[in-house]
């Protein structure tokens, strides 16, 4: 399990050197200032570029302009503040200002799942391009970073050609982003690879590649692979990467189901598999499965798009990947009910974790919150604590009870559920918890605790995929 670097210790050696230098040539805008956009804007300003972040949400613009990050992301707020202090980083809600300012415009808006459908909702992407394009009067590069269904870039290039007064001097490139929440700064400054989806026309492609190489010069100098491709391939790299990761997690969780039936231990199994270089241990962590704003909706949008293209058979396995993932949540609820003797009525459940993963305050499609809400709906009294996601969790699930510490969340609990493996939870002392719970019963939804330690302290310890 990787731990993100502590605050202020993000590896910035390559980028801090030029902070007093004049700004680099290209002026950048970043459209959409969520997890992706805010991180990209602050990191590019730290690399020495003048950056203007744009968001249609005025409150977000005000907070970012005041150096107040609207979400939790380790190491990002110091970078934001440094950018603002240097004068190189600003925020606006004006498309006219962005169009006038930028040589390179990064499109970083969200593409959530449509309500009631598998497909992605492209209204933010379309809205941003429709608003920006008619204002683009001088040569510029529009760089899409949002995760989109294959074919979107081609269509947006058409919109740009139709609407931009700059005509052929406004060029589109697609440059998918692979950052993980919790490691966003690290992943942005030190990516595994940079993928550039380029237009078919040779002159435009050469120009776009040259500009992108200049923008990412620091990373390229550090040896980061730079892969050029056409638009559809670049779009597919992102969704297929997420599909692979989701498949790997669901694979080990399917093995967990078999382990449960065969009284085997999936954590041992996973460890043994991990030593095979061809398999590798990353994303082979069995537990409550994947959630968040990317993996679940991206595999669903990928299936929907493949269907539109007549290639649905190729991705039917992703439906199974999704189902295995959802089954883990159901299994967790079943296990908790079993542990309580068959019913949640009149029983108290302490839930540790609400974020979809540690080091994030994001509760979108969070397995933890899903399990908590389901137990509440079945009559349990559920109290939740999460080190960072309380505000978002309260907003998403107002009917749950919330506590402000681990001990208050588990006080009087007949069973404790560990659902997000924050470091503070992994390091809890079974003795401290034993003093406040009603029953020493713990379910480890992330295989994050040491069973021997908990059993030795008198706890009934159970976990997904383990005897
Ligand atoms: C993911 C991709 O990793 C990233 O490259 C892409 O740009 C966006 O989507 P993120 O959503 O931040 O990033 O989370 P990630 O670290 O991938 O975790 C996704 C989910 O999988 C979490 O809920 C996590 O708990 C779960 N997970 C991860 C497991 O259940 N087991 C594992 O072994 C790893």
XYZ file of C-alpha atoms and ligand atoms in Angstrom:
501
model
C 0.000 0.000 0.000
C 1.536 3.302 -1.049
C 1.448 6.235 1.337
C 1.414 9.715 -0.177
C 4.231 12.054 0.840
C 3.344 14.219 3.845
C 2.335 17.865 3.371
C 5.007 20.045 1.865
C 7.260 17.102 1.097
C 6.069 16.508 -2.433
C 9.110 15.996 -4.596
C 9.533 19.433 -6.151
C 13.291 19.566 -6.575
C 13.078 19.909 -10.351
C 10.449 22.578 -10.311
C 11.199 24.955 -7.476
C 14.498 26.140 -8.969
C 12.913 28.500 -11.476
C 10.403 30.075 -9.130
C 12.125 33.472 -9.201
C 12.709 33.290 -12.967
C 10.465 35.096 -15.459
C 7.369 33.105 -16.496
C 7.776 30.542 -19.287
C 6.645 31.449 -22.787
C 3.216 29.827 -23.097
C 0.350 31.272 -21.127
C -1.958 28.513 -19.949
C -5.592 28.352 -18.954
C -7.195 25.451 -17.125
C -10.937 25.111 -17.629
C -12.623 23.336 -14.739
C -10.989 23.451 -11.313
C -11.986 20.160 -9.675
C -9.468 17.554 -8.503
C -7.899 17.400 -11.957
C -8.005 21.059 -13.004
C -6.987 22.674 -9.709
C -4.043 20.285 -9.439
C -2.991 20.858 -13.040
C -3.238 24.643 -12.659
C -1.194 24.778 -9.438
C 1.446 22.366 -10.749
C 1.886 24.189 -14.068
C 2.239 27.514 -12.223
C 4.890 25.897 -10.044
C 6.710 24.763 -13.166
C 6.995 28.448 -14.117
C 4.018 29.067 -16.396
C 1.510 31.881 -16.070
C -1.771 30.089 -15.445
C -5.367 31.262 -15.394
C -7.826 28.762 -13.921
C -11.451 29.065 -15.001
C -14.545 27.734 -13.302
C -18.207 28.629 -13.772
C -18.681 28.157 -10.009
C -18.007 31.643 -8.574
C -17.657 30.312 -5.042
C -14.923 27.923 -6.135
C -13.122 30.744 -7.943
C -13.301 32.916 -4.805
C -11.973 30.147 -2.566
C -9.152 29.167 -4.900
C -8.216 32.846 -5.339
C -7.956 33.103 -1.546
C -5.656 30.057 -1.398
C -8.387 27.902 0.118
C -8.590 24.497 -1.575
C -12.266 23.402 -1.842
C -11.338 19.710 -1.424
C -8.732 17.600 0.373
C -5.648 16.653 -1.603
C -2.344 16.092 0.207
C 0.338 18.632 -0.748
C -1.817 20.709 -3.086
C -2.749 23.675 -0.923
C 0.865 24.824 -0.358
C 1.376 24.693 -4.121
C -1.800 26.692 -4.728
C -0.701 29.348 -2.249
C 2.791 29.485 -3.707
C 1.331 29.978 -7.187
C -0.950 32.785 -6.011
C 1.905 34.464 -4.111
C 4.183 34.316 -7.163
C 1.535 36.166 -9.197
C 1.653 33.443 -11.838
C -1.585 31.732 -10.811
C -5.015 33.381 -10.935
C -8.624 32.235 -11.222
C -11.595 33.636 -13.110
C -15.109 32.768 -14.190
C -14.821 34.715 -17.452
C -14.416 32.782 -20.696
C -13.618 36.065 -22.496
C -10.689 36.636 -20.147
C -9.476 33.054 -20.587
C -9.712 33.230 -24.394
C -7.799 36.506 -24.461
C -5.136 35.233 -22.020
C -4.321 31.709 -23.124
C -1.931 30.234 -25.679
C -2.809 26.762 -24.439
C -6.209 25.925 -22.933
C -6.487 22.729 -20.875
C -9.975 21.284 -20.718
C -10.371 19.617 -17.301
C -14.126 19.554 -16.658
C -15.923 16.484 -15.294
C -17.695 13.783 -17.293
C -19.954 12.111 -14.698
C -22.279 9.198 -15.372
C -25.649 10.233 -16.800
C -28.547 9.698 -14.400
C -30.210 6.367 -15.150
C -27.768 5.445 -17.925
C -24.302 3.961 -18.308
C -23.167 6.667 -20.722
C -21.053 9.672 -19.755
C -22.676 13.074 -19.403
C -20.762 15.323 -21.787
C -22.709 18.485 -21.057
C -19.799 20.126 -19.180
C -17.316 19.305 -21.941
C -19.657 20.507 -24.670
C -20.634 23.588 -22.663
C -16.999 24.572 -22.108
C -16.044 24.220 -25.768
C -19.205 25.987 -26.939
C -18.434 28.886 -24.580
C -14.722 29.158 -25.340
C -14.493 28.493 -29.090
C -16.366 31.596 -30.366
C -13.980 33.766 -28.315
C -10.743 32.286 -29.675
C -9.395 35.008 -31.947
C -5.678 34.243 -31.858
C -3.624 31.104 -32.476
C -3.953 28.636 -29.628
C -3.960 24.980 -28.669
C -6.984 23.495 -26.908
C -5.876 20.413 -24.963
C -8.548 17.993 -23.755
C -7.687 16.219 -20.493
C -11.173 15.136 -19.419
C -12.018 11.429 -19.728
C -14.358 11.172 -22.710
C -15.969 8.485 -24.869
C -13.888 7.659 -27.939
C -14.883 9.901 -30.833
C -15.427 13.007 -28.707
C -12.157 14.720 -29.718
C -12.953 14.365 -33.418
C -16.367 15.919 -32.837
C -14.955 18.762 -30.710
C -12.329 19.502 -33.370
C -15.275 20.051 -35.710
C -16.918 22.408 -33.202
C -13.666 24.339 -32.863
C -13.265 24.653 -36.653
C -16.854 25.843 -36.966
C -16.931 28.337 -34.095
C -13.416 29.730 -33.535
C -12.694 33.035 -35.312
C -9.011 31.958 -35.337
C -10.002 29.217 -37.789
C -7.217 26.710 -38.496
C -4.973 28.483 -35.986
C -7.048 27.080 -33.130
C -5.918 23.445 -32.889
C -7.198 20.611 -30.688
C -5.050 17.939 -29.019
C -6.127 15.173 -26.604
C -3.921 14.574 -23.588
C -5.552 12.172 -21.110
C -4.747 12.536 -17.438
C -3.965 9.538 -15.257
C -3.654 11.152 -11.840
C -4.927 9.420 -8.740
C -6.636 11.327 -5.969
C -4.404 11.377 -2.920
C -1.325 11.384 -5.191
C -2.512 14.102 -7.570
C 0.474 16.456 -7.207
C 3.000 13.661 -7.446
C 1.241 12.119 -10.463
C 0.984 15.487 -12.249
C 4.615 16.458 -11.752
C 5.991 12.947 -12.233
C 3.591 11.137 -14.581
C 4.247 7.564 -15.784
C 3.723 8.685 -19.364
C 2.363 11.566 -21.426
C -0.052 10.678 -24.221
C -0.722 13.205 -26.973
C -3.660 12.628 -29.312
C -2.949 14.724 -32.409
C -5.054 15.916 -35.355
C -4.866 14.056 -38.660
C -3.627 17.080 -40.618
C 0.193 16.974 -40.546
C 0.927 20.678 -40.053
C -1.541 20.969 -37.176
C -0.219 17.741 -35.643
C 3.392 18.929 -35.748
C 2.426 22.244 -34.199
C 0.397 20.589 -31.424
C 3.207 18.143 -30.639
C 5.790 20.944 -30.488
C 3.667 23.010 -28.083
C 2.931 20.012 -25.847
C 6.612 19.076 -25.740
C 7.405 22.655 -24.630
C 4.673 22.643 -21.998
C 5.864 19.294 -20.585
C 9.598 19.992 -21.089
C 10.442 19.393 -17.399
C 8.839 15.959 -17.401
C 10.341 15.013 -20.769
C 13.793 16.053 -19.545
C 13.286 13.663 -16.620
C 12.725 10.828 -19.112
C 8.938 10.494 -18.980
C 7.798 8.586 -22.118
C 5.902 10.773 -24.630
C 3.521 8.833 -26.859
C 1.873 10.462 -29.854
C -1.284 8.930 -31.311
C -4.413 9.864 -33.202
C -7.424 11.229 -31.308
C -9.339 7.948 -30.828
C -6.304 6.009 -29.641
C -5.444 8.678 -27.084
C -9.019 8.680 -25.785
C -8.993 4.890 -25.540
C -5.700 4.785 -23.611
C -7.401 6.430 -20.653
C -10.547 4.331 -20.515
C -8.724 1.076 -21.204
C -6.222 1.849 -18.407
C -9.106 2.338 -15.976
C -10.875 -0.763 -17.312
C -7.718 -2.803 -16.715
C -7.296 -1.505 -13.169
C -10.956 -2.173 -12.359
C -10.617 -5.679 -13.812
C -7.556 -6.391 -11.695
C -9.372 -5.343 -8.516
C -12.459 -7.362 -9.414
C -10.304 -10.339 -10.318
C -8.839 -10.529 -6.834
C -12.271 -9.875 -5.331
C -13.689 -12.767 -7.359
C -10.879 -14.879 -5.895
C -11.993 -13.597 -2.479
C -15.470 -15.003 -3.141
C -13.949 -18.386 -3.971
C -11.683 -18.181 -0.924
C -14.720 -17.558 1.274
C -16.392 -20.684 -0.132
C -13.215 -22.776 0.152
C -12.094 -21.462 3.586
C -8.917 -20.059 2.012
C -7.161 -16.738 2.637
C -7.250 -14.244 -0.247
C -4.589 -11.993 1.284
C -2.079 -14.874 1.201
C -3.234 -15.722 -2.308
C -2.764 -12.124 -3.454
C 0.676 -11.945 -1.874
C 1.763 -15.152 -3.568
C 0.456 -13.944 -6.951
C 2.203 -10.590 -6.594
C 5.689 -12.089 -6.813
C 4.988 -13.082 -10.407
C 6.275 -10.050 -12.356
C 3.729 -10.724 -15.065
C 0.931 -10.224 -12.548
C 2.386 -7.746 -10.047
C 0.945 -6.785 -6.681
C -0.443 -3.323 -7.381
C -4.230 -3.067 -7.597
C -4.445 -6.618 -6.360
C -5.673 -5.577 -2.918
C -8.812 -7.583 -2.012
C -11.558 -5.881 -0.042
C -14.622 -3.756 -0.515
C -13.677 -2.926 -4.102
C -13.397 0.216 -6.142
C -15.400 3.429 -6.033
C -14.739 7.088 -6.675
C -15.387 9.508 -9.481
C -13.496 7.549 -12.149
C -13.277 3.751 -12.189
C -16.997 2.901 -11.794
C -18.363 5.488 -14.201
C -15.511 5.080 -16.684
C -16.068 1.342 -17.171
C -19.807 1.935 -17.576
C -19.307 4.755 -20.093
C -16.798 2.539 -21.938
C -19.394 -0.255 -22.228
C -22.022 2.233 -23.414
C -19.708 3.670 -26.049
C -18.589 0.244 -27.265
C -22.288 -0.585 -27.684
C -22.819 2.501 -29.826
C -19.851 1.470 -31.951
C -21.185 -2.060 -32.400
C -18.325 -3.516 -30.323
C -20.358 -4.284 -27.191
C -19.302 -7.962 -27.124
C -15.696 -6.902 -26.601
C -16.580 -5.344 -23.257
C -19.288 -7.586 -21.829
C -16.687 -8.772 -19.301
C -16.757 -5.277 -17.791
C -20.351 -5.855 -16.746
C -19.087 -8.794 -14.685
C -16.253 -6.643 -13.322
C -18.853 -4.102 -12.196
C -21.077 -6.786 -10.670
C -18.265 -8.463 -8.745
C -17.434 -5.033 -7.388
C -20.997 -4.320 -6.242
C -21.321 -7.837 -4.745
C -18.488 -7.039 -2.297
C -20.615 -4.285 -0.779
C -23.579 -6.640 -0.443
C -21.349 -9.305 1.091
C -20.050 -6.802 3.634
C -23.591 -5.925 4.719
C -24.484 -9.650 4.933
C -21.411 -10.346 7.030
C -22.301 -7.520 9.410
C -25.886 -8.798 9.750
C -24.600 -12.312 10.388
C -22.246 -10.983 13.024
C -25.226 -9.353 14.766
C -27.227 -12.562 14.862
C -29.398 -11.976 11.778
C -30.850 -8.472 12.087
C -29.772 -4.845 12.362
C -32.870 -3.754 14.265
C -31.937 -2.198 17.595
C -28.229 -2.732 16.927
C -25.465 -0.152 16.859
C -22.850 -0.174 14.097
C -19.667 1.906 14.157
C -18.365 2.676 10.664
C -14.775 3.795 10.151
C -14.326 5.493 6.777
C -16.609 7.265 4.321
C -14.229 8.332 1.532
C -13.885 5.983 -1.443
C -10.238 5.533 -0.502
C -7.787 6.933 2.046
C -6.154 10.369 1.610
C -9.210 11.711 -0.159
C -12.409 13.459 0.916
C -14.225 12.173 -2.167
C -17.356 10.127 -1.452
C -18.532 9.679 -5.049
C -19.660 6.056 -5.450
C -17.930 5.291 -2.170
C -18.193 1.625 -1.155
C -17.901 2.661 2.512
C -20.793 5.088 2.422
C -22.863 2.672 0.376
C -22.465 -0.044 3.009
C -23.224 2.400 5.842
C -26.386 3.662 4.109
C -27.562 0.146 3.348
C -27.230 -0.944 6.996
C -29.052 2.205 8.095
C -31.848 1.431 5.615
C -32.145 -2.043 7.172
C -32.741 -0.610 10.619
C -29.256 -0.368 12.117
C -28.108 2.654 14.088
C -25.013 3.655 12.125
C -22.400 6.172 13.243
C -19.687 7.122 10.759
C -16.300 8.758 11.199
C -13.843 9.710 8.452
C -10.743 11.884 8.934
C -11.501 14.133 5.922
C -14.748 13.202 4.192
C -17.271 14.163 6.875
C -18.666 17.232 5.124
C -19.160 15.416 1.810
C -20.497 12.306 3.544
C -23.052 14.303 5.534
C -24.252 15.983 2.379
C -24.511 12.673 0.493
C -26.122 10.640 3.308
C -27.838 12.998 5.755
C -29.757 10.173 7.459
C -26.574 8.653 8.919
C -25.162 9.695 12.279
C -21.680 11.148 12.303
C -19.046 11.307 15.023
C -15.924 13.435 15.254
C -13.447 10.724 16.220
C -12.812 7.009 15.962
C -13.727 6.371 19.575
C -16.986 8.328 19.433
C -17.982 6.485 16.243
C -17.553 3.060 17.857
C -18.861 3.920 21.346
C -21.567 1.393 22.244
C -21.169 -0.436 18.899
C -22.208 -4.083 18.619
C -19.971 -4.341 15.572
C -17.236 -2.106 14.109
C -16.746 -1.906 10.332
C -13.451 -0.704 8.873
C -14.393 0.433 5.363
C -11.692 2.926 4.277
C -8.114 2.100 5.203
C -6.901 5.475 6.500
C -3.551 5.232 8.305
C -5.180 6.251 11.623
C -7.496 3.259 11.336
C -4.764 0.834 10.305
C -2.802 1.876 13.383
C -5.668 1.781 15.929
C -5.043 0.061 19.224
C -7.538 -2.783 19.785
C -7.297 -2.117 23.540
C -8.491 1.503 23.196
C -11.515 0.485 21.146
C -12.322 -2.431 23.452
C -12.971 0.017 26.303
C -15.821 1.806 24.503
C -17.584 -0.770 22.284
C -20.531 -2.869 23.416
C -19.105 -5.976 21.763
C -15.576 -6.738 20.584
C -16.517 -7.526 17.038
C -14.757 -6.040 14.012
C -15.170 -6.526 10.261
C -12.174 -5.471 8.222
C -13.523 -4.447 4.816
C -10.090 -3.544 3.473
C -7.883 -6.308 4.861
C -5.960 -3.538 6.541
C -5.618 -4.831 10.115
C -3.491 -7.552 11.664
C -5.946 -10.346 12.613
C -3.575 -11.848 15.191
C -3.236 -8.556 17.043
C -7.000 -8.060 17.235
C -7.793 -11.649 18.156
C -5.110 -11.575 20.856
C -6.905 -8.542 22.340
C -10.113 -10.541 22.585
C -11.798 -9.357 19.408
C -13.904 -11.396 17.035
C -12.105 -10.391 13.817
C -13.545 -11.142 10.383
C -12.572 -9.924 6.932
C -13.642 -10.289 3.330
C -12.062 -13.308 1.643
C -10.502 -14.761 4.790
C -11.453 -17.669 6.988
C -8.180 6.155 -10.786
C -6.942 5.748 -11.599
O -6.044 5.041 -10.753
C -6.292 6.966 -12.192
O -5.180 6.585 -13.002
C -7.295 7.719 -13.028
O -6.726 8.917 -13.539
C -8.537 8.055 -12.215
O -9.074 6.874 -11.630
P -8.606 7.204 -8.365
O -10.059 7.202 -8.705
O -8.014 8.405 -7.725
O -7.738 6.956 -9.705
O -8.394 5.979 -7.388
P -7.510 4.646 -7.348
O -6.313 4.863 -6.529
O -7.323 4.108 -8.704
O -8.498 3.701 -6.533
C -9.772 3.380 -7.049
C -10.545 2.495 -6.114
O -10.014 1.185 -6.150
C -10.563 2.906 -4.649
O -11.887 2.796 -4.163
C -9.653 1.919 -3.972
O -10.016 1.695 -2.636
C -9.870 0.683 -4.832
N -8.754 -0.267 -4.831
C -7.538 0.105 -5.306
C -8.945 -1.559 -4.364
O -10.049 -1.925 -3.939
N -7.908 -2.437 -4.393
C -6.682 -2.099 -4.859
O -5.791 -2.953 -4.853
C -6.477 -0.780 -5.325
